[in-house]
Amino acid sequence: MIKLLLNGLYPCPDIVAEVMMDEGGQAKSVLDLGSGSGAWCLDVAKQFPHAQVIGVNITPNSQKTHSHNCRFETWDINQGLSPFYGQFDLVHMRFVHSLVDHHTSTLKAIRCLKPGGLILFLKAGPEVTEDRTTLIPAASSRMPDQSWYQRFWAC
């Protein structure tokens, strides 16, 4: 459903492609916080075979399919992310419902980026109206600051 909603693995594919461009010899890395089933990690590992993809989740990953450039670690994001600081070109957080403090966790996720890195953050919430009566327009690639949650329910 999310692939359909985003028309792919993530929004702004041109920006992601630029950040993840194979620059010959310079390793690229991706961190997926709250990786769940691990499907997103495996898809990204396949799309960017020159990158190392790490999926982190509070429970052990039971993914049977593995890739040479993808691994999974068990980690509680609420305990901090300092072991991951400054190591990733792309950090992905999507529907991480187990976070105690979304704001603090997002700031810590940003610290996991290398200079010039990109964070992709998707949090669903009931924010589909501005004033409880006027619907916020559904998001699109031309209007990414609108409600992605609204777009999700419109599908």
GROMACS .gro file of N, CA and C in nm, residues 50-137:
model
  264
   50HIS      N    1   2.543  -0.107  -0.460
   50HIS     CA    2   2.671  -0.052  -0.414
   50HIS      C    3   2.663   0.001  -0.271
   51ALA      N    4   2.545  -0.005  -0.209
   51ALA     CA    5   2.525   0.050  -0.074
   51ALA      C    6   2.510  -0.062   0.028
   52GLN      N    7   2.548  -0.032   0.152
   52GLN     CA    8   2.523  -0.121   0.264
   52GLN      C    9   2.396  -0.074   0.333
   53VAL      N   10   2.301  -0.164   0.353
   53VAL     CA   11   2.172  -0.131   0.413
   53VAL      C   12   2.162  -0.202   0.547
   54ILE      N   13   2.129  -0.125   0.651
   54ILE     CA   14   2.111  -0.182   0.784
   54ILE      C   15   1.969  -0.152   0.831
   55GLY      N   16   1.897  -0.255   0.866
   55GLY     CA   17   1.763  -0.241   0.922
   55GLY      C   18   1.770  -0.261   1.072
   56VAL      N   19   1.712  -0.169   1.146
   56VAL     CA   20   1.713  -0.174   1.292
   56VAL      C   21   1.570  -0.182   1.341
   57ASN      N   22   1.544  -0.275   1.431
   57ASN     CA   23   1.409  -0.291   1.485
   57ASN      C   24   1.417  -0.336   1.630
   58ILE      N   25   1.314  -0.307   1.706
   58ILE     CA   26   1.312  -0.342   1.849
   58ILE      C   27   1.299  -0.494   1.869
   59THR      N   28   1.245  -0.564   1.770
   59THR     CA   29   1.234  -0.710   1.777
   59THR      C   30   1.323  -0.772   1.669
   60PRO      N   31   1.372  -0.892   1.692
   60PRO     CA   32   1.458  -0.956   1.592
   60PRO      C   33   1.386  -0.973   1.459
   61ASN      N   34   1.461  -0.958   1.352
   61ASN     CA   35   1.404  -0.972   1.218
   61ASN      C   36   1.394  -1.119   1.182
   62SER      N   37   1.281  -1.158   1.125
   62SER     CA   38   1.261  -1.297   1.086
   62SER      C   39   1.266  -1.315   0.935
   63GLN      N   40   1.322  -1.217   0.866
   63GLN     CA   41   1.330  -1.221   0.719
   63GLN      C   42   1.411  -1.343   0.674
   64LYS      N   43   1.350  -1.424   0.590
   64LYS     CA   44   1.418  -1.545   0.539
   64LYS      C   45   1.509  -1.512   0.422
   65THR      N   46   1.472  -1.411   0.344
   65THR     CA   47   1.550  -1.370   0.229
   65THR      C   48   1.658  -1.272   0.274
   66HIS      N   49   1.779  -1.294   0.227
   66HIS     CA   50   1.888  -1.203   0.264
   66HIS      C   51   1.959  -1.155   0.139
   67SER      N   52   2.033  -1.049   0.153
   67SER     CA   53   2.109  -0.990   0.044
   67SER      C   54   2.251  -0.966   0.094
   68HIS      N   55   2.348  -0.973   0.003
   68HIS     CA   56   2.488  -0.953   0.042
   68HIS      C   57   2.513  -0.815   0.102
   69ASN      N   58   2.429  -0.718   0.068
   69ASN     CA   59   2.451  -0.581   0.114
   69ASN      C   60   2.344  -0.533   0.213
   70CYS      N   61   2.279  -0.629   0.280
   70CYS     CA   62   2.173  -0.592   0.376
   70CYS      C   63   2.185  -0.680   0.500
   71ARG      N   64   2.175  -0.615   0.616
   71ARG     CA   65   2.174  -0.690   0.741
   71ARG      C   66   2.076  -0.625   0.838
   72PHE      N   67   2.039  -0.700   0.941
   72PHE     CA   68   1.942  -0.652   1.039
   72PHE      C   69   2.001  -0.661   1.179
   73GLU      N   70   1.969  -0.559   1.259
   73GLU     CA   71   2.014  -0.554   1.398
   73GLU      C   72   1.894  -0.528   1.488
   74THR      N   73   1.899  -0.586   1.607
   74THR     CA   74   1.796  -0.561   1.707
   74THR      C   75   1.844  -0.446   1.794
   75TRP      N   76   1.760  -0.341   1.802
   75TRP     CA   77   1.799  -0.220   1.875
   75TRP      C   78   1.673  -0.145   1.914
   76ASP      N   79   1.672  -0.091   2.035
   76ASP     CA   80   1.561  -0.007   2.080
   76ASP      C   81   1.598   0.139   2.056
   77ILE      N   82   1.534   0.199   1.959
   77ILE     CA   83   1.561   0.339   1.921
   77ILE      C   84   1.543   0.432   2.040
   78ASN      N   85   1.452   0.398   2.131
   78ASN     CA   86   1.427   0.482   2.248
   78ASN      C   87   1.550   0.492   2.339
   79GLN      N   88   1.643   0.399   2.326
   79GLN     CA   89   1.765   0.401   2.409
   79GLN      C   90   1.874   0.487   2.348
   80GLY      N   91   1.845   0.550   2.234
   80GLY     CA   92   1.944   0.635   2.168
   80GLY      C   93   2.000   0.568   2.044
   81LEU      N   94   2.073   0.646   1.967
   81LEU     CA   95   2.128   0.598   1.840
   81LEU      C   96   2.277   0.628   1.826
   82SER      N   97   2.344   0.661   1.935
   82SER     CA   98   2.483   0.705   1.927
   82SER      C   99   2.575   0.607   1.852
   83PRO      N  100   2.555   0.475   1.857
   83PRO     CA  101   2.644   0.387   1.780
   83PRO      C  102   2.634   0.407   1.628
   84PHE      N  103   2.529   0.475   1.584
   84PHE     CA  104   2.505   0.493   1.441
   84PHE      C  105   2.538   0.635   1.391
   85TYR      N  106   2.577   0.723   1.481
   85TYR     CA  107   2.597   0.864   1.444
   85TYR      C  108   2.702   0.882   1.334
   86GLY      N  109   2.669   0.968   1.238
   86GLY     CA  110   2.762   1.011   1.135
   86GLY      C  111   2.800   0.907   1.031
   87GLN      N  112   2.721   0.801   1.015
   87GLN     CA  113   2.761   0.690   0.929
   87GLN      C  114   2.678   0.671   0.802
   88PHE      N  115   2.566   0.742   0.786
   88PHE     CA  116   2.471   0.704   0.681
   88PHE      C  117   2.440   0.818   0.583
   89ASP      N  118   2.428   0.779   0.457
   89ASP     CA  119   2.389   0.873   0.352
   89ASP      C  120   2.238   0.892   0.349
   90LEU      N  121   2.167   0.788   0.389
   90LEU     CA  122   2.020   0.791   0.388
   90LEU      C  123   1.969   0.724   0.515
   91VAL      N  124   1.882   0.793   0.587
   91VAL     CA  125   1.815   0.738   0.705
   91VAL      C  126   1.666   0.739   0.677
   92HIS      N  127   1.602   0.626   0.704
   92HIS     CA  128   1.460   0.608   0.674
   92HIS      C  129   1.386   0.572   0.803
   93MET      N  130   1.280   0.646   0.834
   93MET     CA  131   1.193   0.617   0.949
   93MET      C  132   1.050   0.624   0.898
   94ARG      N  133   0.977   0.514   0.912
   94ARG     CA  134   0.840   0.514   0.863
   94ARG      C  135   0.752   0.437   0.961
   95PHE      N  136   0.650   0.503   1.011
   95PHE     CA  137   0.553   0.441   1.101
   95PHE      C  138   0.618   0.373   1.220
   96VAL      N  139   0.710   0.442   1.286
   96VAL     CA  140   0.776   0.388   1.405
   96VAL      C  141   0.689   0.423   1.525
   97HIS      N  142   0.591   0.338   1.553
   97HIS     CA  143   0.492   0.367   1.657
   97HIS      C  144   0.544   0.344   1.798
   98SER      N  145   0.655   0.273   1.813
   98SER     CA  146   0.704   0.241   1.947
   98SER      C  147   0.789   0.352   2.008
   99LEU      N  148   0.802   0.465   1.938
   99LEU     CA  149   0.884   0.574   1.991
   99LEU      C  150   0.815   0.642   2.108
  100VAL      N  151   0.891   0.665   2.213
  100VAL     CA  152   0.838   0.736   2.329
  100VAL      C  153   0.829   0.885   2.299
  101ASP      N  154   0.931   0.939   2.233
  101ASP     CA  155   0.938   1.081   2.201
  101ASP      C  156   0.981   1.097   2.055
  102HIS      N  157   0.884   1.119   1.967
  102HIS     CA  158   0.913   1.129   1.824
  102HIS      C  159   1.011   1.241   1.793
  103HIS      N  160   0.995   1.356   1.857
  103HIS     CA  161   1.082   1.471   1.829
  103HIS      C  162   1.228   1.439   1.861
  104THR      N  163   1.253   1.390   1.981
  104THR     CA  164   1.390   1.357   2.022
  104THR      C  165   1.448   1.246   1.935
  105SER      N  166   1.368   1.145   1.905
  105SER     CA  167   1.415   1.035   1.820
  105SER      C  168   1.449   1.083   1.680
  106THR      N  169   1.372   1.176   1.628
  106THR     CA  170   1.400   1.231   1.495
  106THR      C  171   1.531   1.308   1.497
  107LEU      N  172   1.553   1.387   1.601
  107LEU     CA  173   1.680   1.461   1.612
  107LEU      C  174   1.799   1.365   1.620
  108LYS      N  175   1.783   1.256   1.692
  108LYS     CA  176   1.890   1.156   1.701
  108LYS      C  177   1.910   1.087   1.566
  109ALA      N  178   1.803   1.063   1.494
  109ALA     CA  179   1.813   1.001   1.361
  109ALA      C  180   1.890   1.092   1.266
  110ILE      N  181   1.866   1.221   1.275
  110ILE     CA  182   1.938   1.317   1.191
  110ILE      C  183   2.088   1.310   1.219
  111ARG      N  184   2.124   1.287   1.343
  111ARG     CA  185   2.267   1.279   1.380
  111ARG      C  186   2.334   1.155   1.322
  112CYS      N  187   2.256   1.059   1.273
  112CYS     CA  188   2.312   0.939   1.210
  112CYS      C  189   2.361   0.967   1.068
  113LEU      N  190   2.324   1.083   1.013
  113LEU     CA  191   2.360   1.116   0.876
  113LEU      C  192   2.505   1.160   0.861
  114LYS      N  193   2.562   1.127   0.746
  114LYS     CA  194   2.690   1.186   0.704
  114LYS      C  195   2.659   1.326   0.654
  115PRO      N  196   2.757   1.414   0.643
  115PRO     CA  197   2.732   1.545   0.581
  115PRO      C  198   2.674   1.526   0.440
  116GLY      N  199   2.568   1.600   0.411
  116GLY     CA  200   2.501   1.590   0.281
  116GLY      C  201   2.401   1.477   0.273
  117GLY      N  202   2.380   1.405   0.384
  117GLY     CA  203   2.286   1.293   0.386
  117GLY      C  204   2.141   1.340   0.386
  118LEU      N  205   2.052   1.243   0.373
  118LEU     CA  206   1.909   1.271   0.361
  118LEU      C  207   1.831   1.182   0.457
  119ILE      N  208   1.734   1.240   0.528
  119ILE     CA  209   1.645   1.161   0.612
  119ILE      C  210   1.507   1.159   0.548
  120LEU      N  211   1.447   1.041   0.547
  120LEU     CA  212   1.310   1.023   0.499
  120LEU      C  213   1.228   0.983   0.621
  121PHE      N  214   1.130   1.065   0.653
  121PHE     CA  215   1.050   1.043   0.774
  121PHE      C  216   0.904   1.043   0.735
  122LEU      N  217   0.834   0.938   0.769
  122LEU     CA  218   0.691   0.930   0.742
  122LEU      C  219   0.620   0.886   0.868
  123LYS      N  220   0.535   0.972   0.919
  123LYS     CA  221   0.459   0.942   1.039
  123LYS      C  222   0.313   0.968   1.008
  124ALA      N  223   0.234   0.866   1.020
  124ALA     CA  224   0.091   0.883   0.996
  124ALA      C  225   0.025   0.935   1.122
  125GLY      N  226  -0.065   1.026   1.103
  125GLY     CA  227  -0.141   1.080   1.214
  125GLY      C  228  -0.272   1.130   1.160
  126PRO      N  229  -0.363   1.162   1.245
  126PRO     CA  230  -0.495   1.203   1.199
  126PRO      C  231  -0.503   1.348   1.152
  127GLU      N  232  -0.388   1.410   1.120
  127GLU     CA  233  -0.386   1.550   1.082
  127GLU      C  234  -0.429   1.567   0.937
  128VAL      N  235  -0.558   1.554   0.910
  128VAL     CA  236  -0.608   1.571   0.774
  128VAL      C  237  -0.690   1.699   0.760
  129THR      N  238  -0.707   1.771   0.871
  129THR     CA  239  -0.777   1.899   0.866
  129THR      C  240  -0.692   2.005   0.933
  130GLU      N  241  -0.706   2.127   0.886
  130GLU     CA  242  -0.632   2.238   0.946
  130GLU      C  243  -0.704   2.292   1.070
  131ASP      N  244  -0.834   2.296   1.063
  131ASP     CA  245  -0.911   2.356   1.170
  131ASP      C  246  -1.027   2.266   1.215
  132ARG      N  247  -1.010   2.137   1.192
  132ARG     CA  248  -1.110   2.034   1.222
  132ARG      C  249  -1.231   2.037   1.129
  133THR      N  250  -1.231   2.127   1.032
  133THR     CA  251  -1.341   2.128   0.935
  133THR      C  252  -1.292   2.135   0.791
  134THR      N  253  -1.176   2.197   0.767
  134THR     CA  254  -1.123   2.213   0.633
  134THR      C  255  -1.018   2.106   0.605
  135LEU      N  256  -1.042   2.023   0.503
  135LEU     CA  257  -0.946   1.919   0.469
  135LEU      C  258  -0.817   1.978   0.414
  136ILE      N  259  -0.705   1.927   0.460
  136ILE     CA  260  -0.576   1.963   0.404
  136ILE      C  261  -0.564   1.884   0.273
  137PRO      N  262  -0.520   1.947   0.165
  137PRO     CA  263  -0.506   1.873   0.039
  137PRO      C  264  -0.410   1.755   0.055
   0.00000   0.00000   0.00000
